[in-house]
Coordinates of C-alpha atoms in Angstrom, one line a residue:
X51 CA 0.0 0.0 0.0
X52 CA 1.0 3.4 -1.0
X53 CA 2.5 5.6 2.1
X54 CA 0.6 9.0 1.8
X55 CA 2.9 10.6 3.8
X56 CA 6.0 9.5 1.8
X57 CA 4.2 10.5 -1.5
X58 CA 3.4 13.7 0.1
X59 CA 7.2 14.6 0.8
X60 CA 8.1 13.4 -3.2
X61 CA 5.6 15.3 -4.2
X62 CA 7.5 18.3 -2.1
X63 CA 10.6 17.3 -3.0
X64 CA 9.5 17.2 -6.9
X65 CA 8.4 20.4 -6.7
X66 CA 11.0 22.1 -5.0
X67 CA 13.4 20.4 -8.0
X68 CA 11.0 21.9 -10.7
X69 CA 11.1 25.3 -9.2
X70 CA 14.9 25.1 -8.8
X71 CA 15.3 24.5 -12.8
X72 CA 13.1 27.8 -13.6
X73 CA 9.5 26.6 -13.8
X74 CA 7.0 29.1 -12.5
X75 CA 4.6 26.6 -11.9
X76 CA 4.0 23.1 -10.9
X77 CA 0.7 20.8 -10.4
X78 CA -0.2 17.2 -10.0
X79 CA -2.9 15.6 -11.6
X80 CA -4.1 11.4 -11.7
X81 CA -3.4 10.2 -14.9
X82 CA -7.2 10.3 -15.9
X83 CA -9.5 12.8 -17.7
X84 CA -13.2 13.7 -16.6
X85 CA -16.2 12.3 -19.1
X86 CA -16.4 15.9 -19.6
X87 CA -13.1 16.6 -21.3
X88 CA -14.2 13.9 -23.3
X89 CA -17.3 14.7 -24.8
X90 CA -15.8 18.6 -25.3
X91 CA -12.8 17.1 -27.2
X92 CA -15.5 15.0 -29.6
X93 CA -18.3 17.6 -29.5
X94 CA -15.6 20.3 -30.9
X95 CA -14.1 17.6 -33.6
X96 CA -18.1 17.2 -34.5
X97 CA -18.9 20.6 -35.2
X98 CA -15.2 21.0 -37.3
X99 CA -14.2 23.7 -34.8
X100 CA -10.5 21.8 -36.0
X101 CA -10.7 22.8 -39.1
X102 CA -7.6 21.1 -40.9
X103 CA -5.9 19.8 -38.4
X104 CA -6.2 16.6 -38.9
X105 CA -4.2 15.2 -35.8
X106 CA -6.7 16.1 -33.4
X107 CA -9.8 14.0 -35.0
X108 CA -7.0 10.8 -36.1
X109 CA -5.5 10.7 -32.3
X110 CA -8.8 12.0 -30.4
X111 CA -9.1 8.5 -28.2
X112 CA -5.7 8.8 -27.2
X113 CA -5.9 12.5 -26.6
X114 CA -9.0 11.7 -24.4
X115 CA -7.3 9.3 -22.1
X116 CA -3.6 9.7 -20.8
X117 CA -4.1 5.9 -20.1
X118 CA -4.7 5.1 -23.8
X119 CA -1.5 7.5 -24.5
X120 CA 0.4 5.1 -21.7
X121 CA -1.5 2.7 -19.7
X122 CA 1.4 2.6 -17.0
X123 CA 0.8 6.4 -16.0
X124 CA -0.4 6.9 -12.9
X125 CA 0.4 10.6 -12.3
X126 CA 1.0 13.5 -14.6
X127 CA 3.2 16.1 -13.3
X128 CA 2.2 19.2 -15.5
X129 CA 4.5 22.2 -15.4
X130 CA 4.6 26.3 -16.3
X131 CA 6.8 28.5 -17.7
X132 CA 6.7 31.9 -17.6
X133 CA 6.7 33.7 -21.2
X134 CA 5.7 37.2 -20.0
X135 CA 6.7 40.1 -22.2
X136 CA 7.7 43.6 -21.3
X137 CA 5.0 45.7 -23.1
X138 CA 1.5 45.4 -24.6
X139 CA 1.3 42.9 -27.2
X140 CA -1.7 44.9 -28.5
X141 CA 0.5 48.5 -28.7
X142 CA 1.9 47.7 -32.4
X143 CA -1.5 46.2 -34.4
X144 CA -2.0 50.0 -35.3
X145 CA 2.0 50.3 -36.4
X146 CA 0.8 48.8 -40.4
X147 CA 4.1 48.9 -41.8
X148 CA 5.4 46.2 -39.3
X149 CA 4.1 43.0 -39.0
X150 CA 2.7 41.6 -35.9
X151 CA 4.1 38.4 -34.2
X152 CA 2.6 36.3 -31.3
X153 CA 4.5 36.9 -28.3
X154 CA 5.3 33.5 -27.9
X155 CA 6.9 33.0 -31.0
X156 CA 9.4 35.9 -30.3
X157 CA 12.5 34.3 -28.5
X158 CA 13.9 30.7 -28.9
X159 CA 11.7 27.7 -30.1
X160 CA 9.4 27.2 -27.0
X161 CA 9.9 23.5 -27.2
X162 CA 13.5 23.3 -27.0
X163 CA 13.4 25.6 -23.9
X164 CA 10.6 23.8 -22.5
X165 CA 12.4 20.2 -23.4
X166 CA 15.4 21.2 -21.8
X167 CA 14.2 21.8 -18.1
X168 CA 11.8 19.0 -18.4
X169 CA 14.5 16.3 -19.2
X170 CA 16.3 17.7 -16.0
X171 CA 13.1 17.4 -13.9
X172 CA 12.3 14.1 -15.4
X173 CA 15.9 12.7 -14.5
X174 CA 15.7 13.6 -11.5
X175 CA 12.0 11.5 -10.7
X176 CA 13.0 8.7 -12.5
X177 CA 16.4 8.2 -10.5
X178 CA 15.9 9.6 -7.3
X179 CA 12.3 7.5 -7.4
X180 CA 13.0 4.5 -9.4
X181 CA 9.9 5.4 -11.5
X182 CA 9.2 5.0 -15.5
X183 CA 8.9 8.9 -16.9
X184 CA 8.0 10.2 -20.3
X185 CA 7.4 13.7 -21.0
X186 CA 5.8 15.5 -23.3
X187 CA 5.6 19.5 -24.9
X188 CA 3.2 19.5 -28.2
X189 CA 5.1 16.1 -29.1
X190 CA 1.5 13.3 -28.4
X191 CA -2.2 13.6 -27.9
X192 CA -2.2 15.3 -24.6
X193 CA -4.9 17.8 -23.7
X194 CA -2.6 20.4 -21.8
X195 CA -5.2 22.5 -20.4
X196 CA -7.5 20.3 -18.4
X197 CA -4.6 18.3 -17.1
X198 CA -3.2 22.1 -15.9
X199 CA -6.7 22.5 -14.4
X200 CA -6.8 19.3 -12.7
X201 CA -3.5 20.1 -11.7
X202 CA -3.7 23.4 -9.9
X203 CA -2.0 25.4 -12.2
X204 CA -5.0 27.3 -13.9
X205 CA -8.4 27.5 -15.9
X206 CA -9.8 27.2 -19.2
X207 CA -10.8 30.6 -19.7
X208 CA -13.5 31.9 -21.7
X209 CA -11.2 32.2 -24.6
X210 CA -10.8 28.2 -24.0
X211 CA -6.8 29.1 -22.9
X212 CA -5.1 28.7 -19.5
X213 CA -5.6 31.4 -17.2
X214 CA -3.2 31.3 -13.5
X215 CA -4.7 33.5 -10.6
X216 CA -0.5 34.3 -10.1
X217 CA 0.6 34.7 -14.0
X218 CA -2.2 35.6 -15.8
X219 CA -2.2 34.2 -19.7
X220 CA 1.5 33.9 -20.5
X221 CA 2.5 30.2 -19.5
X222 CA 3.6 27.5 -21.7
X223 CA 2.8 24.2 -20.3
X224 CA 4.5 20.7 -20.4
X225 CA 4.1 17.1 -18.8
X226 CA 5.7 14.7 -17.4
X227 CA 3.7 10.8 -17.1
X228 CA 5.5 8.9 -14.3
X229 CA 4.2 5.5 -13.4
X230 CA 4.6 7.2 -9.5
X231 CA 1.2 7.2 -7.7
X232 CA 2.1 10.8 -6.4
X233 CA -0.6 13.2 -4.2
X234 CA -2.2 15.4 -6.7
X235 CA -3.5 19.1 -6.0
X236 CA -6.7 20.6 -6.0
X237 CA -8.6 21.4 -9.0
X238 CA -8.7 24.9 -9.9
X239 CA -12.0 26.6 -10.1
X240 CA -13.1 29.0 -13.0
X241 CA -12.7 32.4 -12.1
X242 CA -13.9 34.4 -15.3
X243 CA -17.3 35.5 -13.4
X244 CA -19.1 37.7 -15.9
X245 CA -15.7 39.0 -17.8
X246 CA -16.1 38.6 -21.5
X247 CA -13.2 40.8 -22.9
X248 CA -11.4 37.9 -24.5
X249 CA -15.1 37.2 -26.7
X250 CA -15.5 40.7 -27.8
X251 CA -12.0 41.5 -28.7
X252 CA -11.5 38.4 -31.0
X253 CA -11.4 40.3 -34.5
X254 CA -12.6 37.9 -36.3
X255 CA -15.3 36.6 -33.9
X256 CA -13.8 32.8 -33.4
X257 CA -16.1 32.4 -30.4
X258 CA -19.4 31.5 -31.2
X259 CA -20.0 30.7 -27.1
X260 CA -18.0 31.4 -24.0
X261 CA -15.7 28.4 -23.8
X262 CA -15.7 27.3 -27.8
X263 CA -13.5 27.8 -30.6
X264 CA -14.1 27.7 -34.1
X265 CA -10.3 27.3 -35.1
X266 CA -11.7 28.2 -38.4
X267 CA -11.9 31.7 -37.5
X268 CA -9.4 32.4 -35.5
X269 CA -6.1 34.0 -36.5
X270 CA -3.5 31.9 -34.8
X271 CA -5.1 29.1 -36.4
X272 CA -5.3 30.9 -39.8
X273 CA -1.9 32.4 -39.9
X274 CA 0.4 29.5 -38.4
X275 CA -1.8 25.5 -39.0
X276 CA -3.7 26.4 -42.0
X277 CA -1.9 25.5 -45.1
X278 CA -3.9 26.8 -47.9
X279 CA -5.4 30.1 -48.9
X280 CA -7.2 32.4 -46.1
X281 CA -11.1 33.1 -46.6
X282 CA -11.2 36.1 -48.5
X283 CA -13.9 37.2 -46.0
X284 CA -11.3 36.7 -43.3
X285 CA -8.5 38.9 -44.7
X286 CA -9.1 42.6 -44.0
X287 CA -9.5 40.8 -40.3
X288 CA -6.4 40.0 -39.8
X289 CA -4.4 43.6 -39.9
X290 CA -1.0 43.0 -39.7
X291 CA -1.1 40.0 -37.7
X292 CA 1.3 37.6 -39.7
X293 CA 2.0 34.8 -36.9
X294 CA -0.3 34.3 -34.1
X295 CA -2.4 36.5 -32.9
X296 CA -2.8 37.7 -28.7
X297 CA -5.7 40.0 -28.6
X298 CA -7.9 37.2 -26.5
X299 CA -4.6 36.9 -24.0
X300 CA -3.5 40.3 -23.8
X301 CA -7.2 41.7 -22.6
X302 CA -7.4 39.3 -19.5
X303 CA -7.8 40.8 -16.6
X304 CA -5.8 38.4 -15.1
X305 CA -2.8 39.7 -16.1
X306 CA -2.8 42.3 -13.9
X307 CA -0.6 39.7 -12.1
X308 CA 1.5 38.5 -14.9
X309 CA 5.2 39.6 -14.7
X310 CA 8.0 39.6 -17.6
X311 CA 9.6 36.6 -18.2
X312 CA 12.9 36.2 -16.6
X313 CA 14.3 33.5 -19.4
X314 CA 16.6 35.0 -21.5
X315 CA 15.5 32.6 -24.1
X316 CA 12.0 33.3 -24.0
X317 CA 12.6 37.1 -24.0
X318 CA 11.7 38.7 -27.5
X319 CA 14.7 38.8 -30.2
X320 CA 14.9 42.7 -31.6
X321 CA 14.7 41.4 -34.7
X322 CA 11.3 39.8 -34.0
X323 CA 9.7 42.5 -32.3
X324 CA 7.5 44.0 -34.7
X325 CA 9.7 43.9 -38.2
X326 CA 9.4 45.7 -41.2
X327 CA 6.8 44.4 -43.8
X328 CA 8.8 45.5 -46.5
X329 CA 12.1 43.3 -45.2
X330 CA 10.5 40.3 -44.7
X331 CA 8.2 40.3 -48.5
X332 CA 11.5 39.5 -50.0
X333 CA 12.8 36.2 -48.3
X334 CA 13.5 33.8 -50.3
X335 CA 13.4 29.9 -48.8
X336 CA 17.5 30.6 -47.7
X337 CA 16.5 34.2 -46.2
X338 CA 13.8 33.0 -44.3
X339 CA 15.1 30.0 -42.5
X340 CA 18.3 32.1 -41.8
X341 CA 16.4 34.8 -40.4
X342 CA 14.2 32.6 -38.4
X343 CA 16.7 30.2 -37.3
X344 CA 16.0 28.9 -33.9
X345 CA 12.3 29.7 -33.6
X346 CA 9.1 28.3 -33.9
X347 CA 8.6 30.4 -36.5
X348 CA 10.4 28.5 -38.6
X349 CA 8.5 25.7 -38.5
X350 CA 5.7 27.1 -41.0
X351 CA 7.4 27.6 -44.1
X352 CA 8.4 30.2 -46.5
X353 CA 5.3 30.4 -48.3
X354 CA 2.9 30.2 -46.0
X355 CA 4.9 33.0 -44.0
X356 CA 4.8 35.2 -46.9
X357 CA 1.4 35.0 -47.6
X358 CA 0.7 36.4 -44.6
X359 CA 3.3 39.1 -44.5
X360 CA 1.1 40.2 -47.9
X361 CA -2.1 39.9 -46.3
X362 CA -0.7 42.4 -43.7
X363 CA 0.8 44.7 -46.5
X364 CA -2.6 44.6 -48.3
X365 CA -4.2 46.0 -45.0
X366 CA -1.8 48.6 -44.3
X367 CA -3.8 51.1 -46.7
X368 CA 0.2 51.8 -47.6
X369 CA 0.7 52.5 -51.9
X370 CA 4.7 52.0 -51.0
X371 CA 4.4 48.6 -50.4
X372 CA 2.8 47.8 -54.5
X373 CA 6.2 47.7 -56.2
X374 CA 7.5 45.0 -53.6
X375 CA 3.5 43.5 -53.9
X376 CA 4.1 43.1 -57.5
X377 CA 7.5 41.6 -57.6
X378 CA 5.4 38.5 -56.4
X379 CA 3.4 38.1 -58.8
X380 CA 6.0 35.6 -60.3
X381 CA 7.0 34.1 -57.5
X382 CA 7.1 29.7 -57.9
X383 CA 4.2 29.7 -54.6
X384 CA 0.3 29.3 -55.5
X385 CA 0.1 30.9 -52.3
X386 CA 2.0 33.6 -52.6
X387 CA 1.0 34.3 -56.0
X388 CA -2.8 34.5 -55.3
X389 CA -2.3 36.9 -51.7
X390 CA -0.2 39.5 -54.1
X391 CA -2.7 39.6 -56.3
X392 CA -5.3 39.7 -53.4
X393 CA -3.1 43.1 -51.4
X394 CA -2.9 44.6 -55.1
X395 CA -6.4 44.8 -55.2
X396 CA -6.9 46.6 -51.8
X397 CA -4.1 49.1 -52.4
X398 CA -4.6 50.2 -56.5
X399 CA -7.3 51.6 -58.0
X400 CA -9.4 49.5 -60.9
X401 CA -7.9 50.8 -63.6
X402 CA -4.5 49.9 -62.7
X403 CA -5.3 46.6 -61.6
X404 CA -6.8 45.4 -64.5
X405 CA -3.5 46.8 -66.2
X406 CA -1.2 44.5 -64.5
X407 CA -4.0 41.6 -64.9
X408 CA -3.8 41.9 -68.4
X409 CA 0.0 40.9 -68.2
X410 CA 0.1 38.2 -66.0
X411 CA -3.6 36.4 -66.3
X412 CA -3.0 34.9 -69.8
X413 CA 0.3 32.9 -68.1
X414 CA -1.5 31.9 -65.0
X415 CA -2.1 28.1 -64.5
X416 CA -3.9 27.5 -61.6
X417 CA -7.0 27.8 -60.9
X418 CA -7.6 29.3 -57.4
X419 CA -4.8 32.2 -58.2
X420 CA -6.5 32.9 -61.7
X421 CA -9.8 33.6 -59.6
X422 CA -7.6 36.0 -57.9
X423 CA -7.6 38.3 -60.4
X424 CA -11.4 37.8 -61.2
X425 CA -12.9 39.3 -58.1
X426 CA -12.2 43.0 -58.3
X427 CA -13.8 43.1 -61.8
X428 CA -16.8 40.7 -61.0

């Protein structure tokens, strides 16, 4: 039989270790989801709220029941980290000429920040507790969230994101399964009361209830997981958003609380804070991995990345951006091809539009960037 009060002092012990790495937070949590977690996780994938990501409807048993993911588990051991930043994430979304990037996404690769510390933590359980670990950031089916919930940590907010009572909405989370049958915290209650900033700020109203997301809709989603072209109704919505977007984070009253993150990884790179439109229309494949070496950024691709950056210069009401618009109207990318033509449009007047469609619409092949340059005259 399990001694509660020895599992009580490795539980102490754990969490003294995790806070001595740099984690800001630490929960426990049984290795076991409510019914309720459940039937969210399948009444979202129902209604297509995922739109195409895929993962989440193939792996959605697993992701409903760490003991599917790892029958062993007995506890998770769910950790938080600190990404704070040092000024309003909302301050440059009126700044058009820049491009707006998700404060997470502005120092080092989360993961291999977050990887690093948990390897440390989980060494330390598995030998100084002769248990079985695995751990996990982004990298299996886990539902973060309710586990961090469960845990202590926080709450799914309104705007279906963790919130902490002590760090507001800036906290990456990871895991760590251990086959340890540890003490686990208290649950932590919902403390949104009647707040619904984070529903009425979302610009492109993702939230059709309190507690749901239509990823379909929502920028992040949009800008960083979807591959192909972005809902022409969607576009003037995005601004200059062109990775990620933090309006539902940064209006939480919570963060009232929230201090600046004291990792100097996670601490934003100058040359991510807020950079020039006009810079970053040029990469090339080589310029952009270069440039965004080291990040998470990096991870979506040259051509999704500029179509974004020319969604943002087709918002920025800015002529001086057309000349660097049309250079891609020859670019190799579908993608990139079609948004050119798309921030054209909102930036020339008819007459010169159709001008420069009469050169280039005779030569276009495919079929979703020729309709491109059929809208503004339909």
């Amino acid at each position: 039989m399990t001694n509660p009060t020895h599992m009580n002092s490795v539980t102490a012990a754990i969490r003294d270790r995790a806070l001595s790495i740099g984690f800001d937070a630490i929960g426990f949590a049984k290795a076991k989801l409510h019914n309720s977690t459940r039937n969210y996780l399948f009444d979202f994938i129902a209604k297509g709220f995922h739109g195409d990501m895929g993962w989440l409807s193939e792996q959605k048993e697993k992701r409903s029941d760490p003991n599917k993911l790892w029958p062993d588990a007995k506890t998770v051991i769910v950790i938080g980290l600190n990404y704070g930043p040092s000024d309003n994430p909302l301050e440059w979304l009126s700044h058009s000429e820049r491009g707006a990037i998700s404060v997470y996404a502005q120092g080092t690769d989360y993961h291999n920040v977050l990887k690093k510390k948990l390897r440390l933590l989980a060494r330390y359980v598995a030998e100084n507790f002769q248990s079985e670990v695995k751990l996990f950031v982004d990298t299996a089916p886990v539902m973060e969230k309710p586990l961090a919930q469960m845990a202590g940590i926080g709450w799914q907010g309104k705007h279906t994101n963790l919130v902490s009572k002590v760090l507001g909405s800036w906290l990456f989370i990871g895991e760590i399964f251990t086959t340890l049958d540890l003490a686990v915290g208290k649950q932590e209650n919902d403390h949104c009361g009647t707040c619904n900033r984070c529903i009425n700020v979302c610009p492109t109203n993702a939230f059709p209830a309190p507690y749901q997301l239509d990823s379909r809709r929502c920028i992040s989603y949009l800008t960083i997981e979807h591959k192909g072209h972005i809902p022409r109704e969607l576009r003037p919505l995005i601004g200059n958003r062109i990775f990620g977007c933090d309006d539902c984070l940064a209006v939480c009253p919570w963060n009232k609380f929230a201090t600046k993150t004291t990792d100097s990884n996670l601490i934003a790179q100058n040359e991510l804070r807020w950079p020039f439109l006009a810079e970053l229309v040029r990469f090339n494949d080589l310029d952009f991995r270069k440039y965004f070496s080291g990040t998470t950024i990096k991870r979506l691709g040259r051509n999704r990345f500029i179509r974004n950056v020319l969604i943002a210069m087709g918002n920025s009401k800015k002529r001086e951006f057309i000349p660097l618009i049309k250079e891609q109207l020859e670019d190799k990318s579908p993608l990139v091809r079609a948004m050119a033509i798309w921030a054209l449009a909102q930036l020339l007047e008819l007459k010169k539009f159709n001008e420069i469609r009469k050169r280039h619409f005779g030569a276009e092949q495919d079929l979703i960037v020729k309709a491109e340059w059929s809208f503004p005259t339909q």
